[in-house]
XYZ file of C-alpha atoms in Angstrom:
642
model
C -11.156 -0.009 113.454
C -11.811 -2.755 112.174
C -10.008 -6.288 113.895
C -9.250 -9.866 112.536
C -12.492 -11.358 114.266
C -14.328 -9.149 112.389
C -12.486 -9.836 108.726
C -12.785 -13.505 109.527
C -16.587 -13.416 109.854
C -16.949 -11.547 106.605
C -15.129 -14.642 104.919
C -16.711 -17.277 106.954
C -19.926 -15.802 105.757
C -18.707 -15.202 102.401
C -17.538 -19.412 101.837
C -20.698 -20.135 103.176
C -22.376 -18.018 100.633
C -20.831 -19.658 97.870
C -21.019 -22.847 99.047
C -24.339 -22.866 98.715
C -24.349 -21.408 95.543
C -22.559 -24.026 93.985
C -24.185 -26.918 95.675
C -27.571 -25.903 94.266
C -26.158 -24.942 91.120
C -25.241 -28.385 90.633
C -28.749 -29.602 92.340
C -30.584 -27.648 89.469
C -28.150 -29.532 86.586
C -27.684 -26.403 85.349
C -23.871 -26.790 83.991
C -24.211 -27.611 80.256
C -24.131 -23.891 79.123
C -21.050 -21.979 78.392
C -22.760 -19.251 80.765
C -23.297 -21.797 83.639
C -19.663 -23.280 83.130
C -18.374 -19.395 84.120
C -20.467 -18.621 86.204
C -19.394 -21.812 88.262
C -15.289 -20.922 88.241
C -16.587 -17.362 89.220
C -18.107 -19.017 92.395
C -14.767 -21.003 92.597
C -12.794 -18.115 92.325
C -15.122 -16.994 95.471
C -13.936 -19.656 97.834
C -10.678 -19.137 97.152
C -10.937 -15.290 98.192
C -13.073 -16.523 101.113
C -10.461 -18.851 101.943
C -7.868 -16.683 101.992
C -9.740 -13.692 103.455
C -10.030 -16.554 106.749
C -6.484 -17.029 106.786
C -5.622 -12.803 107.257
C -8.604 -12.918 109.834
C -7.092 -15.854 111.921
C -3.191 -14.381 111.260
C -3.868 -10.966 110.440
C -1.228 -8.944 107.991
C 1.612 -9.804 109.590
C 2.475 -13.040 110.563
C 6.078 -12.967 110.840
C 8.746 -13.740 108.210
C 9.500 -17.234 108.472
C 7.852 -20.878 109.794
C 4.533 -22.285 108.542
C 2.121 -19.809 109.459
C 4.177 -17.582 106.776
C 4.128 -20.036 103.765
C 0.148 -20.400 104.388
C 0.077 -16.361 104.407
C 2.240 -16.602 101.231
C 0.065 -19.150 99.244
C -3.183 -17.342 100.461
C -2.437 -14.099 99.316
C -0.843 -15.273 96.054
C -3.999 -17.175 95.478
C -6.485 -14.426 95.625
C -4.609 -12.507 93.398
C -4.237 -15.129 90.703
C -7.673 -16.062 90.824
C -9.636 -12.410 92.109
C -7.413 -10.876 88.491
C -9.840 -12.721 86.287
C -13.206 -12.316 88.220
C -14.141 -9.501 86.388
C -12.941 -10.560 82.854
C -15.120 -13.439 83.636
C -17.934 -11.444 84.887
C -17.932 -9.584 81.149
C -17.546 -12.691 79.386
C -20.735 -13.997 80.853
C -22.172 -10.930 80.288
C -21.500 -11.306 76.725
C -22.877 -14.864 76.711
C -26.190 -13.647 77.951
C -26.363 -11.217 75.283
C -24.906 -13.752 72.670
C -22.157 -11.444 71.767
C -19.975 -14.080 72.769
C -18.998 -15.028 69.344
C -17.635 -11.589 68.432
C -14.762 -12.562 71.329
C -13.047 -14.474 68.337
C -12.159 -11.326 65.994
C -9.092 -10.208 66.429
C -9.839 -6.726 67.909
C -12.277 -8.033 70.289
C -9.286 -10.066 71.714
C -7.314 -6.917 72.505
C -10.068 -6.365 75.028
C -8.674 -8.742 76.931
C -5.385 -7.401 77.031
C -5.970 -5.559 80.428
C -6.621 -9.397 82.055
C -3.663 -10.700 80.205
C -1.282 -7.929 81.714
C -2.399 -7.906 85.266
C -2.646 -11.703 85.089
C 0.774 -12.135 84.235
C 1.416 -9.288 87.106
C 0.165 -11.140 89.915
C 1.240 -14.730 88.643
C 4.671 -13.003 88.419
C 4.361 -11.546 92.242
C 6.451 -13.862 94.163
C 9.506 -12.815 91.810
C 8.826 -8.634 91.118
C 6.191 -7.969 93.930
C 5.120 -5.208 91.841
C 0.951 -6.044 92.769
C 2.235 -6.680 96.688
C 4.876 -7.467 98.940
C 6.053 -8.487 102.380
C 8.265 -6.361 104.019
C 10.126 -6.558 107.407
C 8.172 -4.974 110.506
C 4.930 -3.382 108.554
C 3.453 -6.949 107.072
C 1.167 -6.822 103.303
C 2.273 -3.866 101.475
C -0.032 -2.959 98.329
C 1.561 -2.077 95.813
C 1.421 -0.113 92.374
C 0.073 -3.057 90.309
C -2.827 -3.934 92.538
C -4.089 -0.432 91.615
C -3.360 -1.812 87.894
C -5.896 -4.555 89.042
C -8.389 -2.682 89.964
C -8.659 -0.162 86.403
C -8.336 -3.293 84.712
C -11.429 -4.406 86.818
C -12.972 -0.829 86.237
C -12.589 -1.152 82.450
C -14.877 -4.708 82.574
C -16.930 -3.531 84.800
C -17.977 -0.712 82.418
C -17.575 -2.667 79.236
C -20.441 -5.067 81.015
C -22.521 -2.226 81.471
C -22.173 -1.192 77.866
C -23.006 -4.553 76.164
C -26.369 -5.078 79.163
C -26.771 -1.479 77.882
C -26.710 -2.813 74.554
C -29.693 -5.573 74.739
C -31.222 -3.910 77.898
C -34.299 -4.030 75.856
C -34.429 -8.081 75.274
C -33.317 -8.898 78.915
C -36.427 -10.619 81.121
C -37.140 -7.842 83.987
C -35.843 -10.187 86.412
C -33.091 -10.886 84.874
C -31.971 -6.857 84.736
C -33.075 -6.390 88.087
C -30.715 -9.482 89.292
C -28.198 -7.565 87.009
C -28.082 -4.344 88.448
C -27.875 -5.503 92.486
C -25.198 -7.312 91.544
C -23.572 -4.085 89.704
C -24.442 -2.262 92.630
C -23.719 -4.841 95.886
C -20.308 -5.329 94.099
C -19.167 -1.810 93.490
C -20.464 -0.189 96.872
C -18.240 -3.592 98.346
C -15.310 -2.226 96.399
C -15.318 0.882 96.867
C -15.652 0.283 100.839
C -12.507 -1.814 100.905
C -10.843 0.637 98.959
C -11.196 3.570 101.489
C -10.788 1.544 104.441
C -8.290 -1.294 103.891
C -9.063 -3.753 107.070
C -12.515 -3.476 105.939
C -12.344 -6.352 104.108
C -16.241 -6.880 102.306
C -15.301 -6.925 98.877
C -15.669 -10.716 98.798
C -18.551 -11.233 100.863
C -20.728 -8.338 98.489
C -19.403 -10.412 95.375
C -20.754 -13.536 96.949
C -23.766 -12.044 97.627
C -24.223 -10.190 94.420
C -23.508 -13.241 92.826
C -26.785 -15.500 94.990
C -28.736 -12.886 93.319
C -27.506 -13.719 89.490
C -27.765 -17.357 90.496
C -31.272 -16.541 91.379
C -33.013 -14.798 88.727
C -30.246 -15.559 85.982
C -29.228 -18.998 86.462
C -32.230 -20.293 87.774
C -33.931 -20.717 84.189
C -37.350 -21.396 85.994
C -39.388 -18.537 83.692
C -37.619 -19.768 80.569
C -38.328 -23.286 80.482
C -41.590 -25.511 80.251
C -41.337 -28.260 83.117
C -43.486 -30.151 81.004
C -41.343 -30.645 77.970
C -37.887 -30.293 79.438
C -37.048 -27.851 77.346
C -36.622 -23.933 76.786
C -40.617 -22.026 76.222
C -41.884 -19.000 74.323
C -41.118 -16.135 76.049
C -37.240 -17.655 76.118
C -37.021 -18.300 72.440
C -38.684 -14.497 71.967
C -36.114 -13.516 74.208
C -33.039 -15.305 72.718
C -33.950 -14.511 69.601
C -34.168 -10.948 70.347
C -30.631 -10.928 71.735
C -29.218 -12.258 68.713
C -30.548 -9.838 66.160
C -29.982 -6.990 68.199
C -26.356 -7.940 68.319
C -26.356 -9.491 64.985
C -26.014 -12.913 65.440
C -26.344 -15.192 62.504
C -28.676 -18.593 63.002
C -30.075 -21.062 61.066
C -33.348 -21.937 62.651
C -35.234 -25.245 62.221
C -39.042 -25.375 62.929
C -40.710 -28.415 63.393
C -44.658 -28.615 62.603
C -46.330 -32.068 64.262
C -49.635 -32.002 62.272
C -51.095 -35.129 64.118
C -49.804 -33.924 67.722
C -53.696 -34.564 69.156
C -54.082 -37.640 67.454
C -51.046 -39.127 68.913
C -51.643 -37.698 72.324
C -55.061 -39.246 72.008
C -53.590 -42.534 71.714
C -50.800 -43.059 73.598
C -51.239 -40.276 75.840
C -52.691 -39.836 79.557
C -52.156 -37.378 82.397
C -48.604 -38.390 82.794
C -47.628 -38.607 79.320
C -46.056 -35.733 77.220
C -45.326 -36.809 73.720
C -42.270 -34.726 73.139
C -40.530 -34.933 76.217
C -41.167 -38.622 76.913
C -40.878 -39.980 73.227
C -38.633 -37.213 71.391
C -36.536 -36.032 74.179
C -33.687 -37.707 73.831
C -33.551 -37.789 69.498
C -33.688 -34.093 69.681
C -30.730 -33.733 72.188
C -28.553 -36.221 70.370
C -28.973 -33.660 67.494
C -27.845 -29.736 69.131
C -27.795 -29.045 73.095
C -30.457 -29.127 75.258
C -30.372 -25.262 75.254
C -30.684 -25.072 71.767
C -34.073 -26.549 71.502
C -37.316 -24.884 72.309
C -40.732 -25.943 72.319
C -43.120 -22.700 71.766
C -46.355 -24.612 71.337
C -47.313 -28.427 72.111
C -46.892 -29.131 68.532
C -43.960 -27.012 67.538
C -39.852 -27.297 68.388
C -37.903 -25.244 67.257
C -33.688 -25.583 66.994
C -31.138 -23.125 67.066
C -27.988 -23.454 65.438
C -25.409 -21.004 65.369
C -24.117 -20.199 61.903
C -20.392 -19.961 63.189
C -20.712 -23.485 64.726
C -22.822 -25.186 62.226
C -22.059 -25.618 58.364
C -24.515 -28.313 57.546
C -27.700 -27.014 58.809
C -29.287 -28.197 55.610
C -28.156 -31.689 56.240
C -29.577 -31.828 59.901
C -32.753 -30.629 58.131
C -32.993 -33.300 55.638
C -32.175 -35.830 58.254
C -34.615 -34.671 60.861
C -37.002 -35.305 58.438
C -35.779 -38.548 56.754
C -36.437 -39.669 61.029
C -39.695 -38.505 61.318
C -40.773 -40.793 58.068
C -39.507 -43.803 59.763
C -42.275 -44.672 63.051
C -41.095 -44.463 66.747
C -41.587 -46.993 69.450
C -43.089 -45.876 72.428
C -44.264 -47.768 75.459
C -46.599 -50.975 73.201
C -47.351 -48.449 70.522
C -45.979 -47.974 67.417
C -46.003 -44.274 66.809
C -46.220 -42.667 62.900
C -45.837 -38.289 63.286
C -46.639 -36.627 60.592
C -44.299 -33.831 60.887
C -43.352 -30.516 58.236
C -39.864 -29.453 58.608
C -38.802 -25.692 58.035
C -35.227 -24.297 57.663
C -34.915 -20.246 57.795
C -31.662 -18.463 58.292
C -31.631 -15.252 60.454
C -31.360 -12.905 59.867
C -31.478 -12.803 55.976
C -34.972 -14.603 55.604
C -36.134 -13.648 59.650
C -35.299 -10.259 60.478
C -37.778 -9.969 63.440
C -39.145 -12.172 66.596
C -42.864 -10.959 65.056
C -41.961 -12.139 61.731
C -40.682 -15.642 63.309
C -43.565 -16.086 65.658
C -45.665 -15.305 62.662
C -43.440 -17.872 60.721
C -44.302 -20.364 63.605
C -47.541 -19.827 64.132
C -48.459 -20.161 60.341
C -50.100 -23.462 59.367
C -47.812 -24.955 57.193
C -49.819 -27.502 54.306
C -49.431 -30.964 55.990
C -49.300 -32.430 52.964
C -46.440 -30.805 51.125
C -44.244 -32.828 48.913
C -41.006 -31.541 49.990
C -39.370 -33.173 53.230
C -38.010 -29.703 54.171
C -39.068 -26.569 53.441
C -36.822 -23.486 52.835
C -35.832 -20.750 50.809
C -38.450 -19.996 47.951
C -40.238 -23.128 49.238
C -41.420 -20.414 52.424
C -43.655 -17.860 49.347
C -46.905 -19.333 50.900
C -45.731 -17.753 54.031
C -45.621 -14.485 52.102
C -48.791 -15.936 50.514
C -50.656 -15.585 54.181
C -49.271 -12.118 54.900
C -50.609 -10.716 51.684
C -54.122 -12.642 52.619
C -54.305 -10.966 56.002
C -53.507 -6.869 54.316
C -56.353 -8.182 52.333
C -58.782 -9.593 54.929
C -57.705 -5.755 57.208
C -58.469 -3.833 54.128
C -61.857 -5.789 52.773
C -64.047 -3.765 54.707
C -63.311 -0.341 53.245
C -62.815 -1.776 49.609
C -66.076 -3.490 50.160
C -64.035 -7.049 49.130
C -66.574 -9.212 50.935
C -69.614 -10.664 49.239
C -72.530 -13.033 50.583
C -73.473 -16.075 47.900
C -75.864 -18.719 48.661
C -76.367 -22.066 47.477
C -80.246 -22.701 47.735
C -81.239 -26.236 49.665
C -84.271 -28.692 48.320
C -86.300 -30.920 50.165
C -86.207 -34.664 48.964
C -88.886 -33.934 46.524
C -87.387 -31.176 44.461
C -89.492 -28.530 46.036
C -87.521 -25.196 47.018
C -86.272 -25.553 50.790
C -83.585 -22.473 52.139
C -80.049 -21.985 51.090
C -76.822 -21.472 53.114
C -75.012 -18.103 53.058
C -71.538 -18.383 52.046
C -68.521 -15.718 51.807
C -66.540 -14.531 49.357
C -64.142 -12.288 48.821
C -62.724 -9.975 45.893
C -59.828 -8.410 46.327
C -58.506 -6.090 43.956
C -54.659 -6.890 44.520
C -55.603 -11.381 44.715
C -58.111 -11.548 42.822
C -60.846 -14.290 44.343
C -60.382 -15.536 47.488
C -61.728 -18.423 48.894
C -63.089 -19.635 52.509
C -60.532 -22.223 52.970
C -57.624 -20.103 52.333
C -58.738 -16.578 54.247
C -61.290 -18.363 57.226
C -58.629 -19.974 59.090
C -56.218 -16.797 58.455
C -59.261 -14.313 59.515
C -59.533 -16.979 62.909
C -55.671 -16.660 63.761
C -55.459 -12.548 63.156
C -58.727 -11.775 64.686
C -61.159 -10.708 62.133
C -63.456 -13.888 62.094
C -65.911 -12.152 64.299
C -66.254 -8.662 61.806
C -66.711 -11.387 59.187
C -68.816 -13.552 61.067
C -71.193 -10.216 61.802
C -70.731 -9.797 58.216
C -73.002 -12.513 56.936
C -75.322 -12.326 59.723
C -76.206 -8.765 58.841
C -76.385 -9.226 55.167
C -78.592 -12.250 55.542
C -80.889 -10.166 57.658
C -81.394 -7.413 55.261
C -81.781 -9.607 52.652
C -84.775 -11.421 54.162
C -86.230 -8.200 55.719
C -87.002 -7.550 51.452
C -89.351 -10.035 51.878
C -88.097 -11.378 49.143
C -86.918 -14.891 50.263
C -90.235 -15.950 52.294
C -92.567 -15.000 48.997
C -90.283 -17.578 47.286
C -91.322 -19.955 49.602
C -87.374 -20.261 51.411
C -87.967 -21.455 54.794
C -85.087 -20.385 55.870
C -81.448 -19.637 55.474
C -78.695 -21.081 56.884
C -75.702 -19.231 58.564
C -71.890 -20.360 59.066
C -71.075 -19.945 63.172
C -67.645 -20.351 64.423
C -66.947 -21.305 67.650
C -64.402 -17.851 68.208
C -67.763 -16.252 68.028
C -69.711 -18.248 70.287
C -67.219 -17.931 72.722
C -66.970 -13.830 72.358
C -68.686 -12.303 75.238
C -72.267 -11.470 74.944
C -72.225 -13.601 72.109
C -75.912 -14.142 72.700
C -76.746 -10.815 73.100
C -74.990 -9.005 69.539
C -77.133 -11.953 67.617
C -80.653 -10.830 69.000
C -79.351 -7.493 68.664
C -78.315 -7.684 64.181
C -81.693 -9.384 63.639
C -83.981 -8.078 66.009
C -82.765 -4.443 64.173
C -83.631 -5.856 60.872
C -87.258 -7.259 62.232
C -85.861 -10.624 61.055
C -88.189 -14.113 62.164
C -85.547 -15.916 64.452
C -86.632 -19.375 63.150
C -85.516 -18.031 59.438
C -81.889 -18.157 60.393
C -80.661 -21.455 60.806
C -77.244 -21.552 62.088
C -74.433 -24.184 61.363
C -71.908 -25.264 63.207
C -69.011 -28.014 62.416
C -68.477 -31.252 63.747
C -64.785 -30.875 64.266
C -66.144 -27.497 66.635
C -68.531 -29.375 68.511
C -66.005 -32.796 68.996
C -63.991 -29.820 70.655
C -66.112 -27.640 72.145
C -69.696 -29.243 72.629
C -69.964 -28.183 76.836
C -68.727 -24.476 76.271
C -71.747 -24.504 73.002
C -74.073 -26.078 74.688
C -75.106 -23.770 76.816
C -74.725 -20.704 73.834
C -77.305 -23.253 71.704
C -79.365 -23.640 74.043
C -79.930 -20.144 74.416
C -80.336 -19.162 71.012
C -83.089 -21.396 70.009
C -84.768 -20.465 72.989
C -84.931 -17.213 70.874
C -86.086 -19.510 68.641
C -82.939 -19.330 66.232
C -82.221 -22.974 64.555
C -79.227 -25.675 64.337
C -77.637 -27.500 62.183
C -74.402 -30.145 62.477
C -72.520 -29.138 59.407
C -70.379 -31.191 57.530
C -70.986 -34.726 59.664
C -68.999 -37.786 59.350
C -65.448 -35.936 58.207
C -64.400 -35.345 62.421
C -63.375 -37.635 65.158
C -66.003 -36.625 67.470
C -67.980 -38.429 70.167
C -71.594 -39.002 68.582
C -73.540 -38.812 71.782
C -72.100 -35.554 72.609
C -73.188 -34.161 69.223
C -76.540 -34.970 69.890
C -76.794 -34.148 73.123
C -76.269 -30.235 71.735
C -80.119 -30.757 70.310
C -79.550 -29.724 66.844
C -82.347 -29.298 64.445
C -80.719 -31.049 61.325
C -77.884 -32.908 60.484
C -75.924 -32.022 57.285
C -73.842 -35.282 56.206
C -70.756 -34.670 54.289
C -70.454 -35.006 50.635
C -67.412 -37.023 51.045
C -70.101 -39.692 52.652
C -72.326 -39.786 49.590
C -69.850 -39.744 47.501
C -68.129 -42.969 48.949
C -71.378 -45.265 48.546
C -71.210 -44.964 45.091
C -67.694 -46.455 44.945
C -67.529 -49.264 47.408
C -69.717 -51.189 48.964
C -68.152 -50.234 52.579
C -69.465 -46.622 51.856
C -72.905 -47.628 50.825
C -72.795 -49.081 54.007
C -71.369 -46.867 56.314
C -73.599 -43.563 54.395
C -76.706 -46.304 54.973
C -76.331 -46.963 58.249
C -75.122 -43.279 59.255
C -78.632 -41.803 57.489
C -80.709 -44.641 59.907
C -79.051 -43.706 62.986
C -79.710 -40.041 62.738
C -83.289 -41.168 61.591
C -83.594 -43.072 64.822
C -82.634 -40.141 66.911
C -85.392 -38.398 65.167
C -83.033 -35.782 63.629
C -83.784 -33.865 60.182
C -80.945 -34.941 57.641
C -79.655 -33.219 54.966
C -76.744 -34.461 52.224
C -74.728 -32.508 50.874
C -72.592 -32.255 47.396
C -75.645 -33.736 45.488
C -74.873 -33.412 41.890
C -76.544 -36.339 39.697
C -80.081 -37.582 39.451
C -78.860 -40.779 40.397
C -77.672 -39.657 44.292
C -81.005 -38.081 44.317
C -82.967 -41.282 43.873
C -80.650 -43.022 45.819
C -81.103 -40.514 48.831
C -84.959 -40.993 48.224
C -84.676 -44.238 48.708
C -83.045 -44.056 52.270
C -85.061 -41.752 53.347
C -83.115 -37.944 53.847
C -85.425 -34.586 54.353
C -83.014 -32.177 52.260
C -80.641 -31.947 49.563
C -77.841 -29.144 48.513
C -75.176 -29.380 45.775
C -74.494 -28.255 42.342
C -77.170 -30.342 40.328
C -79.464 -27.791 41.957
C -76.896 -24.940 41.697
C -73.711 -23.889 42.774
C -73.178 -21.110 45.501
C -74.321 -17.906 43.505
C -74.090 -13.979 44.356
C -77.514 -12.483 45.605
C -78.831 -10.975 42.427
C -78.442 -14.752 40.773
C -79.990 -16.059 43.748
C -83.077 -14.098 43.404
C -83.642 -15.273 39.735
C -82.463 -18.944 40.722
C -85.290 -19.065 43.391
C -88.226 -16.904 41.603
C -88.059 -19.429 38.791
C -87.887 -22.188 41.093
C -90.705 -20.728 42.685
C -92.698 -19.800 39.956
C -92.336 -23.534 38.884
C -93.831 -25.178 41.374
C -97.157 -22.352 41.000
């Protein structure tokens, strides 16, 4: 049906196939993996069959008994039995490499798996003396015989094992990835089972070629999984990797690396074309694992894999990661300093989860820890967080959260405001403080609740009336810049206090200078808005950021609130006197209100007289205090000055 023109085009086709293949697999660089290394011989194998598949389509079945044209026939056939016997062994192998069951190939009753491929193997290598997988007999040509059909169960058996392990981590496999998966399931089995029931319809090869163009596609072509910028693998690869080897039980030590001063250095030394870890750390971190063990699932994060089975001293690559990364790095005319944390974790006795590593990852570890790595019960603040954020979901309907305020004075003594602060009491911690649950409340999404929080209990707390007949002008309200950003930002502010009847020009908002370094265009435009309401501003905290000083004040603030840290360094060197001096008469010159914070002797208060500042705030007047204190605090204060 079927003639030799015909078979010979299938080949041609199919060599050409895998030609190409190969050449672009070794284009893309992609042969450093034990996946890419099989996947390569399986191409190999492929041009062999091709080859071989041209030589019956030029000479057909039966070219004679004897001269050249019958050794070539020989060799041919003998070669795409050797080599087509262990495509499909191969094929499960790499399946079990994608999965990272690879390692379980090493027990001893995973090895009699392979006793199928090690029996038909030594079938057709030991052809030319039984010829029980073919033979060559007079007047009829290629004969099949019994062992070919041996092949092909053999084959079967893979085929289905492969199925059972993608089966297995179907759930962790990328979508293109399963999609590439099952064409080439299906290309190669409706290729098969054509040549089966007609035997000079020889496609077998030709689907397996093709099948195989679309694993080289979407498998591997590792496009998806790794971050151009870096060189190495991203996010969703390490979610997916990681996934793979828990569900098939895969012990790992993992080592996370934390660069705290990523946007300092990238400040420095860094422009459009620069990217700190692949151009200066690149090559360090691949003289320590393979490039496929390394991961990079935020700017200023790596992580490294290390297989438990291949690595003993995972503890000793820890320690001397870090031992590196206290020495300083030469890049370009710069001498570079990281300030790096270093984590080890094993997996899956301390990680039992991709959420629980992510969360692992994305927690800010102190950047000032002692300890050059950081593992075992060194990891409790980690447990610290988790029990911080069931406290911060559960504070609303305990009723854990608590407004203080800390009342402001003007220069002269004489009552000013205060600034609302939160607290929290939580009956499994205890006291909780801003600077431990804020930045936890930012990362798991409850900053705004809290944010709305204050705002509202501020506003029913001046809609007593209580607060103006003490002669507060106003009080002062913590704004993060998750908030401002929320949509209709604007809109829920006017909303809280225009329900309470609440004087906009009472509530005087703060915001940070590290926030407005950052973020100054996107607040602009929310400031300016609000105090066309007529709401207030104030720079909090001034003179502890890096930010640009004409972009602060281009965001026409009200007051500026200089950090304690500022006052308290001009009473120990005469650099700070300067530096607090000359900080106080440029905000003067921009004709800004200034107000000093952490104020706690009579001394700074005369000295801040002296240099002229509007307001004061700190514990010599009184530290921050719950509502019902406040009230007393400020009705004495106020009845003083009557």
């Amino acid at each position: 049906m079927f003639n030799n023109s015909f078979n010979l085009g299938v080949s041609i086709s199919a060599l050409l196939v895998c030609i190409v293949n190969l050449i672009y697999t070794f284009i893309e660089r992609r042969t450093d993996k034990t996946q890419n290394r099989i996947f390569i011989s399986m191409i190999c194998i492929l041009i062999v069959n091709s080859i071989s598949g041209m030589i019956t389509g030029i000479y057909g079945d039966n070219p004679g008994e004897s001269g050249y044209i019958y050794q070539v026939f020989q060799v041919s056939k003998y070669a795409y039995f050797v080599t087509h016997t262990a495509l499909c062994p191969l094929f499960f192998y790499y399946v079990c490499c994608l999965s990272f069951v690879s390692n379980k190939m090493k027990s001893m009753k995973a090895k009699l798996i392979f006793m199928p491929f090690f029996i038909t193997e030594i079938l057709a290598v030991t052809n030319p003396l039984t010829h029980y997988v073919w033979s060559y007999k007079d007047g009829e040509g290629f004969h099949r015989e019994w062992g070919e059909f041996l092949i092909y169960i053999a084959a079967l058996i893979y085929y289905i094992l492969s199925f059972v392990i993608l089966g297995r981590t179907w759930k962790v496999i990328s979508g293109k990835r399963k999609a590439a998966l099952v064409f080439f399931f299906a290309l190669v089995g409706v290729g098969v089972f054509l040549q089966l029931i007609k035997k000079d319809f020889k496609v077998e090869v030709l689907a397996e070629a093709v099948g195989f163009t679309g694993v080289l596609i979407a498998v591997e072509n590792e496009d998806d999984r790794i971050d151009f910028g870096m060189g190495f693998y991203n996010r969703a690869a390490l979610r997916l990797d990681i996934g793979s080897c828990l569900r098939n039980r895969r012990d790992l030590h993992i080592i996370i690396m934390y660069i705290h001063n990523y946007d300092l250095i990238d400040r420095i030394v860094g422009d459009e074309d620069t990217n700190i870890i692949a151009d200066i750390l690149s090559d360090y971190l691949k003289s320590i694992t393979k490039r496929y063990n390394i991961y990079v699932p935020d700017k200023d994060k790596i992580v490294m894999t290390f297989y438990s089975d291949v690595y003993s001293d995972a503890d000793r690559i820890a320690e001397r990661i870090a031992e590196r990364f206290d020495e300083t790095w030469i890049y370009k005319d710069y001498t570079v300093q990281f300030n790096v944390s270093v984590i080890l974790a094993d997996l899956p006795d301390q990680i039992t989860s991709t959420s629980e590593l992510f969360y692992m990852i994305e927690n800010p570890v102190p950047a000032d820890n002692e300890k050059k790595v950081l593992k075992g019960e060194d990891l409790q603040f980690i447990m610290r967080r988790r029990a911080v954020e069931s406290a911060l979901s559960r504070g609303f309907t305990e009723n854990s959260y608590e407004v203080y305020y800390q009342p402001t004075y003007h220069i002269n003594r004489r009552l000013h405001g205060a600034e609302a602060l939160i607290r929290m009491h939580d009956g499994q911690l205890g006291n909780l403080y801003p600077d431990e649950f804020i930045p936890v409340a930012e990362q798991c999404g409850l900053i705004d609740d809290i944010d709305d929080f204050v705002l509202e209990e501020v506003c029913r707390f001046v809609s007593t009336g209580i607060p103006q007949k003490c002669g507060i002008d106003n009080i002062n309200v913590n704004l993060s810049v998750i908030q401002c950003m929320r949509p209709h930002f604007v809109e829920r502010i006017n909303e809280i206090v225009e329900r309470y009847n609440v004087e906009k020009s009472f509530i005087n908002f703060e915001i940070t200078e590290t926030i407005a370094a950052n973020d100054y265009e996107i607040l602009s435009g929310t400031i300016q808005r609000l105090k066309e309401e007529g709401f207030l501003f104030s720079m909090d905290d001034y003179g502890t950021g890096y930010s640009n000083v004409s972009a602060i004040f281009s965001l026409n603030l009200d007051v500026i609130k200089i950090d304690k840290s500022l006052l308290w360094g001009a009473e120990k060197s005469e650099l700070g006197m300067v530096i607090l001096e000359n900080t106080i008469r440029m905000i003067c010159q921009m004709k800004k209100k200034i107000l000093v914070e952490g104020v706690e002797t009579l001394e700074q208060i005369r000295l801040l007289e002296k240099l002229g500042v509007d307001f004061l705030q700190g514990y010599y007047f009184s530290k921050p205090i719950p509502k019902d204190d406040f009230i007393k605090h400020i009705e004495k204060a106020s009845a003083a000055v009557r």
